[in-house]
């Protein structure tokens, strides 16, 4: 599925393709994660919290395992077929990760990824989706129909961060 991004020429990513993630995407996924935390989430968390959350790009092997562990994972790939964003869905309806590289932000990439995920969840017969959304992702998930159940405090490397337990019933 190809989606045209809404961003202008200065935004970097004008067109992208949503496809299933592959093991060979692992290094790009690690880069997207690190870049999103340091480039987008840093607007909502302190430098200390960002350093505790993601001090350096995680090893690609972590993402290679995620692609192959049974969860569903989609990427938004640029014209060179390099992942610029990704989302995953675990069998119980948990969305563990949604991250977008800053060069792909505000172009409809996350919405396109989420659309694929929700359609797959409905085909799978899931009755609910849930996520522990960062402050940066909370608004996005609210726009997709999720409601906040509660704010959560989590500790990473001795530093407290917060996120939000959010749920969405599926019809």
PDB file of C-alpha atoms in Angstrom:
ATOM      1  CA  UNK A   1       0.000   0.000   0.000  1.00  0.00           C
ATOM      2  CA  UNK A   2       1.470   3.350  -0.989  1.00  0.00           C
ATOM      3  CA  UNK A   3       0.552   6.506   0.863  1.00  0.00           C
ATOM      4  CA  UNK A   4       1.436  10.023  -0.203  1.00  0.00           C
ATOM      5  CA  UNK A   5       2.772  12.038   2.688  1.00  0.00           C
ATOM      6  CA  UNK A   6       1.306  15.466   3.450  1.00  0.00           C
ATOM      7  CA  UNK A   7       4.681  17.070   4.098  1.00  0.00           C
ATOM      8  CA  UNK A   8       6.327  19.547   1.775  1.00  0.00           C
ATOM      9  CA  UNK A   9       9.668  19.256   0.031  1.00  0.00           C
ATOM     10  CA  UNK A  10      11.573  20.398   3.125  1.00  0.00           C
ATOM     11  CA  UNK A  11      10.134  17.581   5.226  1.00  0.00           C
ATOM     12  CA  UNK A  12      12.314  14.905   3.629  1.00  0.00           C
ATOM     13  CA  UNK A  13       9.786  12.088   3.144  1.00  0.00           C
ATOM     14  CA  UNK A  14       7.175  12.809   0.507  1.00  0.00           C
ATOM     15  CA  UNK A  15       5.981   9.293  -0.282  1.00  0.00           C
ATOM     16  CA  UNK A  16       6.142   6.064   1.641  1.00  0.00           C
ATOM     17  CA  UNK A  17       5.000   2.494   1.403  1.00  0.00           C
ATOM     18  CA  UNK A  18       3.430   0.627   4.296  1.00  0.00           C
ATOM     19  CA  UNK A  19       4.540  -2.997   4.341  1.00  0.00           C
ATOM     20  CA  UNK A  20       5.217  -5.787   6.795  1.00  0.00           C
ATOM     21  CA  UNK A  21       8.516  -5.538   8.643  1.00  0.00           C
ATOM     22  CA  UNK A  22      11.369  -7.842   7.667  1.00  0.00           C
ATOM     23  CA  UNK A  23      14.467  -9.044   9.496  1.00  0.00           C
ATOM     24  CA  UNK A  24      16.637  -6.933   7.200  1.00  0.00           C
ATOM     25  CA  UNK A  25      14.873  -3.804   8.551  1.00  0.00           C
ATOM     26  CA  UNK A  26      16.448  -4.311  11.992  1.00  0.00           C
ATOM     27  CA  UNK A  27      19.195  -1.671  11.775  1.00  0.00           C
ATOM     28  CA  UNK A  28      16.805   0.918  10.350  1.00  0.00           C
ATOM     29  CA  UNK A  29      14.252   0.149  13.088  1.00  0.00           C
ATOM     30  CA  UNK A  30      16.894   0.661  15.786  1.00  0.00           C
ATOM     31  CA  UNK A  31      17.755   4.004  14.180  1.00  0.00           C
ATOM     32  CA  UNK A  32      14.091   5.045  13.948  1.00  0.00           C
ATOM     33  CA  UNK A  33      13.579   4.214  17.636  1.00  0.00           C
ATOM     34  CA  UNK A  34      16.655   6.157  18.785  1.00  0.00           C
ATOM     35  CA  UNK A  35      15.950   9.118  16.489  1.00  0.00           C
ATOM     36  CA  UNK A  36      12.289   9.303  17.548  1.00  0.00           C
ATOM     37  CA  UNK A  37      13.109   9.290  21.247  1.00  0.00           C
ATOM     38  CA  UNK A  38      15.855  11.885  20.901  1.00  0.00           C
ATOM     39  CA  UNK A  39      14.156  13.993  18.227  1.00  0.00           C
ATOM     40  CA  UNK A  40      10.424  13.839  18.983  1.00  0.00           C
ATOM     41  CA  UNK A  41       9.917  12.562  22.522  1.00  0.00           C
ATOM     42  CA  UNK A  42      12.552  15.002  23.769  1.00  0.00           C
ATOM     43  CA  UNK A  43       9.915  17.728  23.370  1.00  0.00           C
ATOM     44  CA  UNK A  44       7.993  16.128  26.245  1.00  0.00           C
ATOM     45  CA  UNK A  45      10.666  14.684  28.534  1.00  0.00           C
ATOM     46  CA  UNK A  46      13.757  16.101  30.210  1.00  0.00           C
ATOM     47  CA  UNK A  47      17.259  15.384  28.879  1.00  0.00           C
ATOM     48  CA  UNK A  48      17.801  13.136  31.910  1.00  0.00           C
ATOM     49  CA  UNK A  49      14.660  11.153  31.104  1.00  0.00           C
ATOM     50  CA  UNK A  50      15.612  10.817  27.433  1.00  0.00           C
ATOM     51  CA  UNK A  51      19.106   9.605  28.367  1.00  0.00           C
ATOM     52  CA  UNK A  52      17.585   7.018  30.720  1.00  0.00           C
ATOM     53  CA  UNK A  53      15.013   5.869  28.157  1.00  0.00           C
ATOM     54  CA  UNK A  54      17.396   5.470  25.238  1.00  0.00           C
ATOM     55  CA  UNK A  55      21.039   6.372  25.877  1.00  0.00           C
ATOM     56  CA  UNK A  56      22.115   4.959  22.505  1.00  0.00           C
ATOM     57  CA  UNK A  57      20.573   3.128  19.590  1.00  0.00           C
ATOM     58  CA  UNK A  58      19.630  -0.389  20.673  1.00  0.00           C
ATOM     59  CA  UNK A  59      21.308  -3.312  18.958  1.00  0.00           C
ATOM     60  CA  UNK A  60      19.625  -4.256  15.666  1.00  0.00           C
ATOM     61  CA  UNK A  61      19.300  -7.829  16.977  1.00  0.00           C
ATOM     62  CA  UNK A  62      16.581  -6.614  19.380  1.00  0.00           C
ATOM     63  CA  UNK A  63      14.470  -5.519  16.416  1.00  0.00           C
ATOM     64  CA  UNK A  64      15.357  -8.571  14.337  1.00  0.00           C
ATOM     65  CA  UNK A  65      13.894 -10.676  17.163  1.00  0.00           C
ATOM     66  CA  UNK A  66      10.740  -8.545  17.271  1.00  0.00           C
ATOM     67  CA  UNK A  67      10.159  -9.039  13.546  1.00  0.00           C
ATOM     68  CA  UNK A  68      10.416 -12.807  13.990  1.00  0.00           C
ATOM     69  CA  UNK A  69       8.755 -13.440  17.388  1.00  0.00           C
ATOM     70  CA  UNK A  70       5.165 -13.804  16.180  1.00  0.00           C
ATOM     71  CA  UNK A  71       3.974 -10.238  16.599  1.00  0.00           C
ATOM     72  CA  UNK A  72       2.820  -8.306  13.560  1.00  0.00           C
ATOM     73  CA  UNK A  73       5.056  -5.403  12.626  1.00  0.00           C
ATOM     74  CA  UNK A  74       4.554  -2.878   9.864  1.00  0.00           C
ATOM     75  CA  UNK A  75       6.978  -0.287   8.574  1.00  0.00           C
ATOM     76  CA  UNK A  76       6.556   2.856   6.531  1.00  0.00           C
ATOM     77  CA  UNK A  77       9.413   2.693   4.052  1.00  0.00           C
ATOM     78  CA  UNK A  78      10.748   5.608   2.033  1.00  0.00           C
ATOM     79  CA  UNK A  79      11.436   5.553  -1.711  1.00  0.00           C
ATOM     80  CA  UNK A  80      14.707   3.689  -1.056  1.00  0.00           C
ATOM     81  CA  UNK A  81      12.697   1.056   0.905  1.00  0.00           C
ATOM     82  CA  UNK A  82      14.308   2.102   4.205  1.00  0.00           C
ATOM     83  CA  UNK A  83      12.056   2.053   7.267  1.00  0.00           C
ATOM     84  CA  UNK A  84      11.141   5.552   8.450  1.00  0.00           C
ATOM     85  CA  UNK A  85       8.506   4.504  11.020  1.00  0.00           C
ATOM     86  CA  UNK A  86       7.079   1.327  12.489  1.00  0.00           C
ATOM     87  CA  UNK A  87       4.288  -0.081  14.628  1.00  0.00           C
ATOM     88  CA  UNK A  88       3.737  -3.527  16.116  1.00  0.00           C
ATOM     89  CA  UNK A  89       0.822  -5.575  17.415  1.00  0.00           C
ATOM     90  CA  UNK A  90       1.083  -8.431  19.869  1.00  0.00           C
ATOM     91  CA  UNK A  91      -1.436 -11.286  19.815  1.00  0.00           C
ATOM     92  CA  UNK A  92      -3.386  -9.940  22.818  1.00  0.00           C
ATOM     93  CA  UNK A  93      -4.007  -6.509  21.263  1.00  0.00           C
ATOM     94  CA  UNK A  94      -1.027  -4.742  22.836  1.00  0.00           C
ATOM     95  CA  UNK A  95       0.639  -2.104  20.694  1.00  0.00           C
ATOM     96  CA  UNK A  96       4.150  -2.244  22.093  1.00  0.00           C
ATOM     97  CA  UNK A  97       5.863   0.260  19.828  1.00  0.00           C
ATOM     98  CA  UNK A  98       4.969   3.085  17.465  1.00  0.00           C
ATOM     99  CA  UNK A  99       7.952   5.215  16.478  1.00  0.00           C
ATOM    100  CA  UNK A 100       8.472   7.646  13.645  1.00  0.00           C
ATOM    101  CA  UNK A 101      11.789   9.111  12.547  1.00  0.00           C
ATOM    102  CA  UNK A 102      11.680  12.933  12.750  1.00  0.00           C
ATOM    103  CA  UNK A 103      12.173  13.150   8.958  1.00  0.00           C
ATOM    104  CA  UNK A 104       8.856  11.317   8.530  1.00  0.00           C
ATOM    105  CA  UNK A 105       6.875  13.119  11.238  1.00  0.00           C
ATOM    106  CA  UNK A 106       3.639  14.969  10.528  1.00  0.00           C
ATOM    107  CA  UNK A 107       3.121  13.374   7.118  1.00  0.00           C
ATOM    108  CA  UNK A 108       0.403  10.848   7.919  1.00  0.00           C
ATOM    109  CA  UNK A 109       2.885   8.016   8.350  1.00  0.00           C
ATOM    110  CA  UNK A 110       1.759   7.016  11.855  1.00  0.00           C
ATOM    111  CA  UNK A 111      -1.907   7.140  10.837  1.00  0.00           C
ATOM    112  CA  UNK A 112      -1.242   4.911   7.820  1.00  0.00           C
ATOM    113  CA  UNK A 113       0.613   2.411  10.011  1.00  0.00           C
ATOM    114  CA  UNK A 114      -2.121   2.467  12.640  1.00  0.00           C
ATOM    115  CA  UNK A 115      -4.771   1.902   9.954  1.00  0.00           C
ATOM    116  CA  UNK A 116      -3.042  -1.298   8.869  1.00  0.00           C
ATOM    117  CA  UNK A 117      -2.750  -2.434  12.482  1.00  0.00           C
ATOM    118  CA  UNK A 118      -6.389  -1.809  13.363  1.00  0.00           C
ATOM    119  CA  UNK A 119      -7.635  -3.556  10.224  1.00  0.00           C
ATOM    120  CA  UNK A 120      -5.466  -6.582  11.070  1.00  0.00           C
ATOM    121  CA  UNK A 121      -6.694  -6.556  14.682  1.00  0.00           C
ATOM    122  CA  UNK A 122     -10.303  -6.597  13.525  1.00  0.00           C
ATOM    123  CA  UNK A 123      -9.631  -9.442  11.075  1.00  0.00           C
ATOM    124  CA  UNK A 124      -7.984 -11.297  13.963  1.00  0.00           C
ATOM    125  CA  UNK A 125     -11.150 -10.872  16.044  1.00  0.00           C
ATOM    126  CA  UNK A 126      -9.572  -8.766  18.772  1.00  0.00           C
ATOM    127  CA  UNK A 127     -12.095  -6.904  20.904  1.00  0.00           C
ATOM    128  CA  UNK A 128      -9.720  -4.297  22.313  1.00  0.00           C
ATOM    129  CA  UNK A 129      -6.376  -2.630  21.648  1.00  0.00           C
ATOM    130  CA  UNK A 130      -4.185  -1.201  24.376  1.00  0.00           C
ATOM    131  CA  UNK A 131      -0.961   0.755  24.586  1.00  0.00           C
ATOM    132  CA  UNK A 132       1.302   2.379  27.147  1.00  0.00           C
ATOM    133  CA  UNK A 133       1.712   5.631  25.228  1.00  0.00           C
ATOM    134  CA  UNK A 134       4.434   8.151  25.871  1.00  0.00           C
ATOM    135  CA  UNK A 135       3.557  11.790  26.380  1.00  0.00           C
ATOM    136  CA  UNK A 136       4.609  12.321  22.758  1.00  0.00           C
ATOM    137  CA  UNK A 137       2.218   9.614  21.475  1.00  0.00           C
ATOM    138  CA  UNK A 138      -0.761  10.295  23.743  1.00  0.00           C
ATOM    139  CA  UNK A 139      -2.417  12.829  21.417  1.00  0.00           C
ATOM    140  CA  UNK A 140      -1.998  10.568  18.404  1.00  0.00           C
ATOM    141  CA  UNK A 141      -3.704   7.663  20.142  1.00  0.00           C
ATOM    142  CA  UNK A 142      -6.500   9.905  21.421  1.00  0.00           C
ATOM    143  CA  UNK A 143      -7.153  10.972  17.813  1.00  0.00           C
ATOM    144  CA  UNK A 144      -7.438   7.262  16.919  1.00  0.00           C
ATOM    145  CA  UNK A 145     -10.175   6.781  19.532  1.00  0.00           C
ATOM    146  CA  UNK A 146      -8.130   5.555  22.504  1.00  0.00           C
ATOM    147  CA  UNK A 147      -9.025   6.689  26.020  1.00  0.00           C
ATOM    148  CA  UNK A 148      -6.609   7.147  28.903  1.00  0.00           C
ATOM    149  CA  UNK A 149      -7.186   4.642  31.710  1.00  0.00           C
ATOM    150  CA  UNK A 150      -4.417   5.984  33.921  1.00  0.00           C
ATOM    151  CA  UNK A 151      -1.063   7.706  34.024  1.00  0.00           C
ATOM    152  CA  UNK A 152       1.795   5.334  34.814  1.00  0.00           C
ATOM    153  CA  UNK A 153       5.159   6.090  36.375  1.00  0.00           C
ATOM    154  CA  UNK A 154       7.964   3.856  35.110  1.00  0.00           C
ATOM    155  CA  UNK A 155      11.614   3.723  36.049  1.00  0.00           C
ATOM    156  CA  UNK A 156      14.463   3.447  33.556  1.00  0.00           C
ATOM    157  CA  UNK A 157      18.048   3.400  34.777  1.00  0.00           C
ATOM    158  CA  UNK A 158      17.013   4.989  38.072  1.00  0.00           C
ATOM    159  CA  UNK A 159      15.037   7.827  36.430  1.00  0.00           C
ATOM    160  CA  UNK A 160      11.251   8.135  36.588  1.00  0.00           C
ATOM    161  CA  UNK A 161       9.324   8.693  33.364  1.00  0.00           C
ATOM    162  CA  UNK A 162       5.600   8.609  32.745  1.00  0.00           C
ATOM    163  CA  UNK A 163       3.325   7.181  30.111  1.00  0.00           C
ATOM    164  CA  UNK A 164      -0.370   6.499  29.759  1.00  0.00           C
ATOM    165  CA  UNK A 165      -2.252   3.216  29.749  1.00  0.00           C
ATOM    166  CA  UNK A 166      -4.747   3.719  26.927  1.00  0.00           C
ATOM    167  CA  UNK A 167      -7.420   1.429  25.533  1.00  0.00           C
ATOM    168  CA  UNK A 168      -9.702   1.276  22.535  1.00  0.00           C
ATOM    169  CA  UNK A 169     -12.574  -1.170  22.151  1.00  0.00           C
ATOM    170  CA  UNK A 170     -12.980  -2.578  18.656  1.00  0.00           C
ATOM    171  CA  UNK A 171     -16.472  -2.971  17.206  1.00  0.00           C
TER     172      UNK A 171
END
